[in-house]
Coordinates of C-alpha atoms in Angstrom, one line a residue:
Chain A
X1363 CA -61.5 72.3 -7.8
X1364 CA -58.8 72.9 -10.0
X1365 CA -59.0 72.1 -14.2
X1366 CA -55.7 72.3 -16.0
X1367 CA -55.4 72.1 -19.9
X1368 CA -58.3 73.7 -20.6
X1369 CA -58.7 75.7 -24.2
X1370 CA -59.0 78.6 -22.2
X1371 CA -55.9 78.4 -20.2
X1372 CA -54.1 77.2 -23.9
X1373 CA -54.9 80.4 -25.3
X1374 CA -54.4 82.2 -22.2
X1375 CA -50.5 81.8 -22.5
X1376 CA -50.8 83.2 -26.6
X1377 CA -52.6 85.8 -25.2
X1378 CA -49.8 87.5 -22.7
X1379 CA -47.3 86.7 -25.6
X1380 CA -49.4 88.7 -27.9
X1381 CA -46.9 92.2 -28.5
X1382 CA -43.6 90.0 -28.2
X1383 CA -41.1 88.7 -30.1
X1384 CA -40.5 85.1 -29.7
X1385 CA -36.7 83.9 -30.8
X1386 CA -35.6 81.0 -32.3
X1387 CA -32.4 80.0 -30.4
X1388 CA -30.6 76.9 -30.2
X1389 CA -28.5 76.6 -26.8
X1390 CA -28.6 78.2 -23.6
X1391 CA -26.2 81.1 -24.2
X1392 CA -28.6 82.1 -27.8
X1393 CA -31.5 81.8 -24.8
X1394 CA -30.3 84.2 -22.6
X1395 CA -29.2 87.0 -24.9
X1396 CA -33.0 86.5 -26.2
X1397 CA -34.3 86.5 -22.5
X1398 CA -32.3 89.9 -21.7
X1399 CA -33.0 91.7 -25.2
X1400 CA -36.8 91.1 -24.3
X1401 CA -38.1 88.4 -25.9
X1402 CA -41.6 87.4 -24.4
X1403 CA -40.9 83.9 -25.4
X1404 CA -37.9 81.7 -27.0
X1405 CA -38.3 78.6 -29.7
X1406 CA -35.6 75.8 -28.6
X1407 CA -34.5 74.1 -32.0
X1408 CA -31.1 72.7 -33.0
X1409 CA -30.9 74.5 -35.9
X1410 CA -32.7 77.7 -37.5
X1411 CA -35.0 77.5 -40.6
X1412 CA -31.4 79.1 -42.8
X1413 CA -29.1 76.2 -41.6
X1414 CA -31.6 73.6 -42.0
X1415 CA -32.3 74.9 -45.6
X1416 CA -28.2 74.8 -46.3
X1417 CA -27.7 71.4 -44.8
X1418 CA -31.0 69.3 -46.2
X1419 CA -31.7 66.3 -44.9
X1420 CA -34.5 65.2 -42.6
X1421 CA -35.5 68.0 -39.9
X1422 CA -36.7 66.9 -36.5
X1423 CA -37.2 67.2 -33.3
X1424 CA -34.6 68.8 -30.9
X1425 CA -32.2 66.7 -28.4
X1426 CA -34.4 66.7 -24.9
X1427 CA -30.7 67.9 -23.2
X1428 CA -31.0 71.1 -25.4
X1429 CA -34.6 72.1 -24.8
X1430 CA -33.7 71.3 -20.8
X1431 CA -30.9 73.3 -21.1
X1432 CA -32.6 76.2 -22.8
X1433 CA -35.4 75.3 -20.0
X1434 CA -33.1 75.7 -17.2
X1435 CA -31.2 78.9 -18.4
X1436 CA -34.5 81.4 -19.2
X1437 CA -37.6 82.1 -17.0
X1438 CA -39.6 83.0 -19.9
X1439 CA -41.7 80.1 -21.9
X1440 CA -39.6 78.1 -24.3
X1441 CA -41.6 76.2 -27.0
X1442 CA -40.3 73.7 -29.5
X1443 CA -41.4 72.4 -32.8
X1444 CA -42.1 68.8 -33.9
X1445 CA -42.8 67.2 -37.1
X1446 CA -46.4 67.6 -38.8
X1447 CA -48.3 64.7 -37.4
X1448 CA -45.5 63.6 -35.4
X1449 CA -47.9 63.0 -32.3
X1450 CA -44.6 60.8 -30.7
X1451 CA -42.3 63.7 -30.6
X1452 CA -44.7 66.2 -29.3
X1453 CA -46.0 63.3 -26.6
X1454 CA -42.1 63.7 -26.0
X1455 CA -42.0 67.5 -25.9
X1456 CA -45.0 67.6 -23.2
X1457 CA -42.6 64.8 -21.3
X1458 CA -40.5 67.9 -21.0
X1459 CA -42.8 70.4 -20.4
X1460 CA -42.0 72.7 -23.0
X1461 CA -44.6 75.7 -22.7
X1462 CA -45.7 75.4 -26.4
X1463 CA -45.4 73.2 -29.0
X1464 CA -45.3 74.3 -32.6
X1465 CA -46.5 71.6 -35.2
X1466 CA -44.0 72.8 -37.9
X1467 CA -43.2 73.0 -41.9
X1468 CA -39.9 73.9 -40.9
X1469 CA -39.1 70.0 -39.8
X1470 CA -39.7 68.0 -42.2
X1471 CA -43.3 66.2 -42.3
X1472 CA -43.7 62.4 -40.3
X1473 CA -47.4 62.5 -41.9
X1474 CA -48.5 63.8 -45.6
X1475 CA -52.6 63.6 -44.7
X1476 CA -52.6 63.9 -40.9
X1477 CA -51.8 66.6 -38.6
X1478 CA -51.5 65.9 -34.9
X1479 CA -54.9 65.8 -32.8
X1480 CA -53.8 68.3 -30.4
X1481 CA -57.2 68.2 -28.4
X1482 CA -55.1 64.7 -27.0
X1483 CA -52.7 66.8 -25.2
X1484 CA -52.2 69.2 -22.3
X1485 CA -49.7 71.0 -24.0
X1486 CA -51.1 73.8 -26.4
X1487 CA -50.2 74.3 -30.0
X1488 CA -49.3 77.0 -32.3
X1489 CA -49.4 76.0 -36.4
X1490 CA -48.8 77.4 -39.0
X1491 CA -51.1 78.4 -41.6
X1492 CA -51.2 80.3 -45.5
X1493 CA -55.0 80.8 -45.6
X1494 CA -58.0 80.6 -43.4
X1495 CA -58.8 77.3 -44.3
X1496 CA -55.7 76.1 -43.5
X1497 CA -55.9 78.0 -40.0
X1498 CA -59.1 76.7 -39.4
X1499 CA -58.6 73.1 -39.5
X1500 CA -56.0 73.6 -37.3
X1501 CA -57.6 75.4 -34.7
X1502 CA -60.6 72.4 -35.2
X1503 CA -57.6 70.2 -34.4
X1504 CA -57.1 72.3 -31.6
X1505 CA -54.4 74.8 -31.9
X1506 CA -54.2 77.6 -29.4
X1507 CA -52.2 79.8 -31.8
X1508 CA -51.8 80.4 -35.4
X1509 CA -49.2 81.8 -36.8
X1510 CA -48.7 82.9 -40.7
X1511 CA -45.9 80.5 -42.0
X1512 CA -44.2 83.2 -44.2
X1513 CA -40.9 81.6 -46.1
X1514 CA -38.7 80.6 -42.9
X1515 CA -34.9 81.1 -43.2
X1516 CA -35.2 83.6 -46.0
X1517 CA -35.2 86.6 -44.7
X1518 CA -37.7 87.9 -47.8
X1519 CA -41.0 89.3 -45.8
X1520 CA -42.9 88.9 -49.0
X1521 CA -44.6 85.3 -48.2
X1522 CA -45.4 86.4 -44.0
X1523 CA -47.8 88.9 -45.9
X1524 CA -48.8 87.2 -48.6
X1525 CA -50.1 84.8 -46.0
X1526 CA -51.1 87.6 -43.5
X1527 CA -53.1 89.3 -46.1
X1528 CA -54.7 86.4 -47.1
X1529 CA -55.9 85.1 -43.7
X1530 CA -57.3 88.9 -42.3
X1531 CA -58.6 89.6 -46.0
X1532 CA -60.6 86.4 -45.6
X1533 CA -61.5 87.1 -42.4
X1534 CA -63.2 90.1 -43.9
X1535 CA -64.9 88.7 -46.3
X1536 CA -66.7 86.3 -44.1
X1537 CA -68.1 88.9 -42.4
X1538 CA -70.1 89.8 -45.3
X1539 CA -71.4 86.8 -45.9
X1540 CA -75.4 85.4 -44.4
X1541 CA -76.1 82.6 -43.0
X1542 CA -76.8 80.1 -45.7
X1543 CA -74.0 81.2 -47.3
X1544 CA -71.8 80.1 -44.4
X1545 CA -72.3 76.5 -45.1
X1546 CA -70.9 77.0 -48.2
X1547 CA -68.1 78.9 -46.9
X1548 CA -67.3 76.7 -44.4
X1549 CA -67.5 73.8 -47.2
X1550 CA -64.9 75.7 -49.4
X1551 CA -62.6 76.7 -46.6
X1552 CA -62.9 72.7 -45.4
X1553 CA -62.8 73.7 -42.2
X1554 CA -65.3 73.3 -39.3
X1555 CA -69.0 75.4 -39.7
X1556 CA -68.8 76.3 -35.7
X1557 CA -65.7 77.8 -35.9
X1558 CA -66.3 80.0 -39.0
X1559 CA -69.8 81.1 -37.9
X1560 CA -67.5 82.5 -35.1
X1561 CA -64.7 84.1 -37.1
X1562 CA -67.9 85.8 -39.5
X1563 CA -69.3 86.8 -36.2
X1564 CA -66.4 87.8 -34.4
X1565 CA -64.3 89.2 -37.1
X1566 CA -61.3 87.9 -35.9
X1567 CA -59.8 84.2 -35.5
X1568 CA -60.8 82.0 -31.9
X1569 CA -57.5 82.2 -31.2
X1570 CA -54.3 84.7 -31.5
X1571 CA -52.9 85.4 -35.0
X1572 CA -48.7 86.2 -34.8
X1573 CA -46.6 86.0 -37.8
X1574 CA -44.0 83.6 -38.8
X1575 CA -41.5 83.6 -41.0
X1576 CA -38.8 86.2 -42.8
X1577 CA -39.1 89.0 -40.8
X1578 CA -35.2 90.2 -40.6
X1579 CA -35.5 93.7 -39.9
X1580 CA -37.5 96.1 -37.2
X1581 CA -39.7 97.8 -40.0
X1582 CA -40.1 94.1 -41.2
X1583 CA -42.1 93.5 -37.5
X1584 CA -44.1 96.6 -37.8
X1585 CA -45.0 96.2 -41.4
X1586 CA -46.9 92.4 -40.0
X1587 CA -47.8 94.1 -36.9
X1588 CA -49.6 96.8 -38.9
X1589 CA -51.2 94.5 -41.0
X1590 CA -52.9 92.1 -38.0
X1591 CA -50.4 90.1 -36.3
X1592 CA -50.5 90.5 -32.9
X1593 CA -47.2 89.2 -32.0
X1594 CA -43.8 88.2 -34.1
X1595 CA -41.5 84.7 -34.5
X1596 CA -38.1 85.8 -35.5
X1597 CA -36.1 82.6 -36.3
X1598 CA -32.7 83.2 -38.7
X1599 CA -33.3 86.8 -38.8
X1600 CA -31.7 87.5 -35.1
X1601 CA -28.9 84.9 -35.0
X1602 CA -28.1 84.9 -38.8
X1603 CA -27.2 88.7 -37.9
X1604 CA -24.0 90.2 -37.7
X1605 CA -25.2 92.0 -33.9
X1606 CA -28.0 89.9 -32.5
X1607 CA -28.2 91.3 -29.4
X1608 CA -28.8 94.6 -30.4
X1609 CA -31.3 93.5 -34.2
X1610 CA -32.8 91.6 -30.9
X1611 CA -33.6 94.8 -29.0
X1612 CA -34.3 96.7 -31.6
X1613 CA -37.2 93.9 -33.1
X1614 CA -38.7 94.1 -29.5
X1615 CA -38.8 98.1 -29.8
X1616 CA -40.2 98.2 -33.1
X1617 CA -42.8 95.7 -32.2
X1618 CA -44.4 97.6 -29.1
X1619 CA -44.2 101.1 -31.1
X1620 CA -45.2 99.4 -34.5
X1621 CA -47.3 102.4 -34.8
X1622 CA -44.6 105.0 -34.4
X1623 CA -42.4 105.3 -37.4
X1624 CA -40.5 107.5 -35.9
X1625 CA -39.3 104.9 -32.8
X1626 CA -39.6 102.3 -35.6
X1627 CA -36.6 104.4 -37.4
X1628 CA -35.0 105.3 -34.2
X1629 CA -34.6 101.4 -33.6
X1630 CA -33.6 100.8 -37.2
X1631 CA -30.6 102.5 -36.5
X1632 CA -26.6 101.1 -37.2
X1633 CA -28.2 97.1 -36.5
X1634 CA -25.1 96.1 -38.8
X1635 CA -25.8 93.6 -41.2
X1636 CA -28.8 91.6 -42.0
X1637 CA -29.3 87.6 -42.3
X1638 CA -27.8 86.8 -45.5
X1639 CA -30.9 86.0 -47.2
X1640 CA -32.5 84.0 -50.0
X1641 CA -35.2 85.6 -52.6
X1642 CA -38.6 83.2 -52.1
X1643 CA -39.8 83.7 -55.3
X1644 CA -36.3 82.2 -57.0
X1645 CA -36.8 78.9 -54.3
X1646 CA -37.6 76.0 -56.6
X1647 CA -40.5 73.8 -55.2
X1648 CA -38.9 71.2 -53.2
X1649 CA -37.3 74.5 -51.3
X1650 CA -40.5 75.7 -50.2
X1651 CA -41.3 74.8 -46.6
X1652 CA -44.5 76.7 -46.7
X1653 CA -46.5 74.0 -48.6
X1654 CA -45.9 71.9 -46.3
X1655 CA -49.2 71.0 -44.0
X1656 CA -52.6 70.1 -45.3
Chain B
X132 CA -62.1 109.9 -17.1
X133 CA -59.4 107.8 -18.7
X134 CA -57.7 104.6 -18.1
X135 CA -54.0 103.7 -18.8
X136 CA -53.6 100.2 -19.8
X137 CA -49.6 99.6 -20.4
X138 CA -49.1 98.0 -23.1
X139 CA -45.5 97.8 -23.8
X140 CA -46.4 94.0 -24.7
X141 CA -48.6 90.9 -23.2
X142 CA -52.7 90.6 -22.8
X143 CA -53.2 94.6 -22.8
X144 CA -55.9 94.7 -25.9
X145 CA -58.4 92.1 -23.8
X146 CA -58.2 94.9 -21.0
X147 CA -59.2 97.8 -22.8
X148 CA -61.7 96.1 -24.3
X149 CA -63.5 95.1 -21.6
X150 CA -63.2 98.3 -20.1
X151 CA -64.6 100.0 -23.1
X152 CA -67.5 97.9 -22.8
X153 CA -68.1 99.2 -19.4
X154 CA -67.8 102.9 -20.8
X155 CA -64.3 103.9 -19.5
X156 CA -62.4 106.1 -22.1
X157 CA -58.9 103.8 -22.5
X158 CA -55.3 104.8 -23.7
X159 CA -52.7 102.6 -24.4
X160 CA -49.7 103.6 -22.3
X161 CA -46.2 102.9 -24.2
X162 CA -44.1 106.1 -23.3
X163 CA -44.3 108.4 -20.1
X164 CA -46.6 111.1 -22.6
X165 CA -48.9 108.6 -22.4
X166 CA -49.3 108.4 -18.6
X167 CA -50.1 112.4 -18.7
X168 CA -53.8 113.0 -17.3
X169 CA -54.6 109.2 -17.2
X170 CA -57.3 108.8 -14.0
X171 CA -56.3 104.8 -13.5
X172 CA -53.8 102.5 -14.7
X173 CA -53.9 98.9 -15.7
X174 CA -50.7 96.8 -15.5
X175 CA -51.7 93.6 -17.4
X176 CA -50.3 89.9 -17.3
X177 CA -47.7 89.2 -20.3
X178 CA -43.6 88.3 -19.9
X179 CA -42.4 90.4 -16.9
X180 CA -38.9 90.6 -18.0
X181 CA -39.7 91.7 -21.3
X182 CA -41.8 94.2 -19.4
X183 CA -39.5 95.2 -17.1
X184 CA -36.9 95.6 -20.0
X185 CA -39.6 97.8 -21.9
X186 CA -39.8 100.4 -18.5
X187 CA -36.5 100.4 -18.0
X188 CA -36.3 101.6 -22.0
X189 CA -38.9 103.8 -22.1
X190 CA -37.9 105.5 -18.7
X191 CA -41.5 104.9 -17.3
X192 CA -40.3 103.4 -13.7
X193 CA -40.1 107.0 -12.5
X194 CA -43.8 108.5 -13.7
X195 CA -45.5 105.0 -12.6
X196 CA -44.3 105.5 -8.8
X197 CA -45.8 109.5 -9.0
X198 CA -48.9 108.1 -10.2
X199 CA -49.5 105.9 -7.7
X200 CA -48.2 108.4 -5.3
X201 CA -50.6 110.6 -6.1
X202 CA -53.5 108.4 -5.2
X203 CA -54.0 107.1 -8.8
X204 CA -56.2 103.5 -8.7
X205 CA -54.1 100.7 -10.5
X206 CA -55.0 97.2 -11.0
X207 CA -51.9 95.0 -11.9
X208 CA -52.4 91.3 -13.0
X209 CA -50.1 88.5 -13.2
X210 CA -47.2 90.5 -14.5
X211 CA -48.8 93.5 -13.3
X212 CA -48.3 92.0 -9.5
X213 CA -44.7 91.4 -10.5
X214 CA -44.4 94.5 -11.5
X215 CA -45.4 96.7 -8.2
X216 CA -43.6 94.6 -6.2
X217 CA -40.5 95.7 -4.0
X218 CA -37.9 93.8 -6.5
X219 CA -39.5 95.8 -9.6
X220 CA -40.9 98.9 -9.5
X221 CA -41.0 98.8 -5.7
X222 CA -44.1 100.3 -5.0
X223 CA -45.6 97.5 -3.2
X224 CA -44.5 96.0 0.2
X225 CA -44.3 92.2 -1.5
X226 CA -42.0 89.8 -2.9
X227 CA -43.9 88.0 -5.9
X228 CA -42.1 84.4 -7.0
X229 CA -42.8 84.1 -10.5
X230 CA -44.1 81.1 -12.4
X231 CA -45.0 79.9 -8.8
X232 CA -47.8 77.1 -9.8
X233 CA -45.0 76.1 -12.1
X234 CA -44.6 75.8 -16.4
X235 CA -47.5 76.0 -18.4
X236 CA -48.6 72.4 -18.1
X237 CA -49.5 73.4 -14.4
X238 CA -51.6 76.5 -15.7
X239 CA -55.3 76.2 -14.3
X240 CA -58.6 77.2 -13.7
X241 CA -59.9 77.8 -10.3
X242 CA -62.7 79.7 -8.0
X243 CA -61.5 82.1 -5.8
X244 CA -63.3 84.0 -3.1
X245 CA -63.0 87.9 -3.6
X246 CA -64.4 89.9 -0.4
X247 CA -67.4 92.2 -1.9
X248 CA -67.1 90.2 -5.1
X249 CA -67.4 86.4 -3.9
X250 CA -67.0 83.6 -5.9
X251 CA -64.5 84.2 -9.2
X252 CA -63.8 81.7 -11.3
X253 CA -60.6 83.1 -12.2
X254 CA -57.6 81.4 -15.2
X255 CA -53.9 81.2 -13.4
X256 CA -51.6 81.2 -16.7
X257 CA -47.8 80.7 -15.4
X258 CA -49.2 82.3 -12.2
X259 CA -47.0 83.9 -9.5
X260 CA -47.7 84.3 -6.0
X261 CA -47.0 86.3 -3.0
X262 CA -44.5 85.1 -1.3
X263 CA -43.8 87.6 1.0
X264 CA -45.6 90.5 2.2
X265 CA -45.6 93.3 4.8
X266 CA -48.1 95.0 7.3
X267 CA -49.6 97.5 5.1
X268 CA -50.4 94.6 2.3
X269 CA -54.4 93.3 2.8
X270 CA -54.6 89.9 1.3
X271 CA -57.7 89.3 -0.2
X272 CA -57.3 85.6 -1.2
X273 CA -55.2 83.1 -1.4
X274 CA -55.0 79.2 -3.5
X275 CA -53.0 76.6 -1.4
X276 CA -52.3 78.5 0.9
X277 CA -49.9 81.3 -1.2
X278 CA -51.6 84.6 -1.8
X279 CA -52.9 85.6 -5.3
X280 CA -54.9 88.8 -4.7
X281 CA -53.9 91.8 -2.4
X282 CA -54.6 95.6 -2.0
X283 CA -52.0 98.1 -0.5
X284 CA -53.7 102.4 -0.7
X285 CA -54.7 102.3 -4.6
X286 CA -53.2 99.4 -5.9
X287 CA -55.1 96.1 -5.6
X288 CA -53.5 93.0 -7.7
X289 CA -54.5 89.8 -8.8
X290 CA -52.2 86.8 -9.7
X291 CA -54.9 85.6 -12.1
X292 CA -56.7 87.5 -15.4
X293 CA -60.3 88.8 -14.6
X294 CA -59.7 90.0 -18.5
X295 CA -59.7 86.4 -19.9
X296 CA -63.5 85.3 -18.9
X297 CA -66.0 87.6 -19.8
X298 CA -66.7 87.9 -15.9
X299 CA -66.7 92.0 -15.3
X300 CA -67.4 92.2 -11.5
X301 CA -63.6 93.0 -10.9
X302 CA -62.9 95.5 -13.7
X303 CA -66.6 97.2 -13.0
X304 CA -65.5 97.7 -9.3
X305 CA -62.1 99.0 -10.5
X306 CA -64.0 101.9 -12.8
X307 CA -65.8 102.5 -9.5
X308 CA -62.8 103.2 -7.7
X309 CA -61.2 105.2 -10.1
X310 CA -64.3 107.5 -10.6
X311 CA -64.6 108.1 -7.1
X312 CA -61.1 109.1 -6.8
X313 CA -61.2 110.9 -9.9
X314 CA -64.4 112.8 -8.5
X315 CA -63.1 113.6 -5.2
X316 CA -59.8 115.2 -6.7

């Protein structure tokens, strides 16, 4: 007897990528240089979060060649991202197997009220999310993996803890709270009663926590680390970087000592130039990506 | 006594939990300091080439193989199997294929049959196999045909994660073994 696609073995993958760094890359040759800097996992998009920013226009789904050729030229699990409530490109990304699929604000949304019902598929998701209500509808939707949307191709770490903070201070603050006043919680978070009895109870989400979005630099990865992300998605920050290989490296470093300033500084050390990167707070609103998901 | 769990990166924090709850005293292992005076050693499941990257960095390939050389227990899952074997760290007398069961689409759930454990319902995430193995390699059991657990002296491996459902039997019988051996020394 053999059972596939169950929400254990969904949240089984997050869990041995928890301590990585997962790359955005967008062809083979961006794959590899991830693969052999030591990324635990690679995201397959055509372009990152800074490009699409520059150009505008409608964000979607990757070309199936590209994903199968980033497939074909790493061992290590490759996810890609579909629109918000796209359900028809992520039925198309479990066509090609991807190992993840990330329902993302970065592509621009295909549904302003509905995000996909990802119980429907085989393929598990990761979301993004700015609070714990957000990351709790999502995980009742069925994500295996939440990650903290930050400000994507910015390079400013400032929204990844703003939305870190706010998601583990929550957390703590349900913990406090009895049993009646649960319901209630569960009522303002609009999100599902189970799932938040478990968080009060458990202290921690269902599901693994990483960080998303903004993180350009090594101390950037142990700063999120530190505060309760258990794993890091680098998207503009390594190719937008005058030396990714080595910013590549030195991100995985920093992320397994994210303890040890000392290693932390060691890996810091002559990366060359940063991403050239945009202040979040000077975005005007239709810039923001984070707002995007319900 | 103390266990090592390596945790350079992948499922390292569900291990030392669960060994906490049985009472073992657990260090994270990240640099070869960390290996000093450890009793027993868990190599856990996670991205082997981004663990194999992290050894090769941290110049840990060279302490691991005295540890187990001296007799030191160490359980290696999933990655941990990769690991040990003859085309990593080499202290095994296997060949693992990795992703053998195939992408994670093909992940799965399945009972095994663990001598002096029985029946283990154990989760196969991007699971390799044994491929190949030689003489002094016991293989303890086996899904369609392709090994998935083995012991060689101290080392006994598992292609699936014990640490993922709340079933202890494997990890108790682990502390076992390493406070025996840590008795006897």
């Amino acid at each position: 007897m053999r059972d596939e696609a169950t929400f254990r073995v969904k949240a089984g993958l997050a869990e041995m990528l928890k301590g990585g760094v997962i790359m955005d890359v967008v062809d083979a040759e961006q794959a590899k240089i991830a693969e052999d800097a030591g990324a635990a996992a690679v995201m397959a998009l055509e372009r990152v979060p800074a490009d699409i920013r520059r150009d505008g226009g409608v964000a979607r789904m990757s070309d199936p060649l590209m994903i199968k050729g980033i497939q074909e030229a790493v061992t290590i699990p490759v996810m890609a991202k579909a629109r918000i409530g796209h359900f028809a490109e992520a039925q198309v990304l479990e066509a090609l197997e991807v190992d993840y699929i990330d329902e993302s604000e970065v592509l621009t949304p295909a549904d302003e009220a509905h995000h996909i019902d990802k119980w429907a598929f085989r393929i598990p998701f990761v979301c993004g999310a700015t609070n714990l209500g957000e990351a709790l509808r999502r995980i009742g939707e069925g994500a295996a993996m939440i990650r903290s949307k930050g400000e994507a191709g910015t390079g400013d770490i400032v929204e990844a803890v703003r939305h870190l903070r706010s998601i583990t201070g929550e957390i703590r603050r349900l913990g406090t709270l009895d049993e009646a006043e649960l319901f209630v919680a569960a009522k303002n978070l609009q999100s599902p009663y189970d799932v938040v009895r478990e968080v009060a109870r458990e202290g921690k989400l269902p599901v693994p926590l990483f960080c998303a979005g903004g993180i350009a630099t090594p101390a950037d990865a142990s700063l999120v680390m530190q505060l309760g992300a258990e794993s890091v998605f680098v998207g503009s920050g390594i190719f937008k970087s005058d030396d990714p290989a080595t910013r590549a490296r030195a991100i995985v470093e920093a992320t397994t000592h994210f303890a040890d300033a000392e290693r932390v500084a060691k890996a810091s050390e002559g990366l060359g130039k940063a991403m050239e990167s945009l202040e979040a707070r000077k975005l005007t609103e239709d810039q923001v990506l984070a707002t995007r998901g319900w | 006594m103390v266990i090592g769990v390596l945790a350079l990166q992948g499922g390292f924090a569900a291990h030392a939990k669960l060994l906490r709850a049985l009472g073992a005293e657990v260090r994270e292992v990240r640099t070869p300091a960390d290996l000093l005076g450890i009793d027993g050693l868990v190599l856990p499941g996670g991205e082997s080439t981004t663990m194999s990257l992290g050894i090769e960095r941290e110049g840990l390939a060279e302490p691991l193989r005295e540890l187990v050389e001296r007799g030191t227990p160490v359980l290696g899952t999933c990655a941990g199997l990769i690991m040990l074997d003859s085309r990593h760290l080499g202290l095994m007398d296997t060949v693992a294929e990795r992703n053998a069961f195939g992408r994670q689409l093909h992940s799965f759930e399945a009972d095994v049959d663990l001598p002096e454990i029985g029946t283990f319902h154990a989760v196969f995430i991007r699971a390799p196999w044994i491929a190949e193995h030689g003489p002094a390699v016991e293989i303890l059991a086996e899904v369609d045909g392709h090994p998935v657990a083995a012991r060689q002296g101290p080392m006994l491996v598992v292609s699936f994660h014990p640490e993922l459902t709340g079933d202890t039997r494997l990890h108790e019988a682990f502390v076992r073994q390493v406070r025996a051996v840590a008795g006897a020394a």
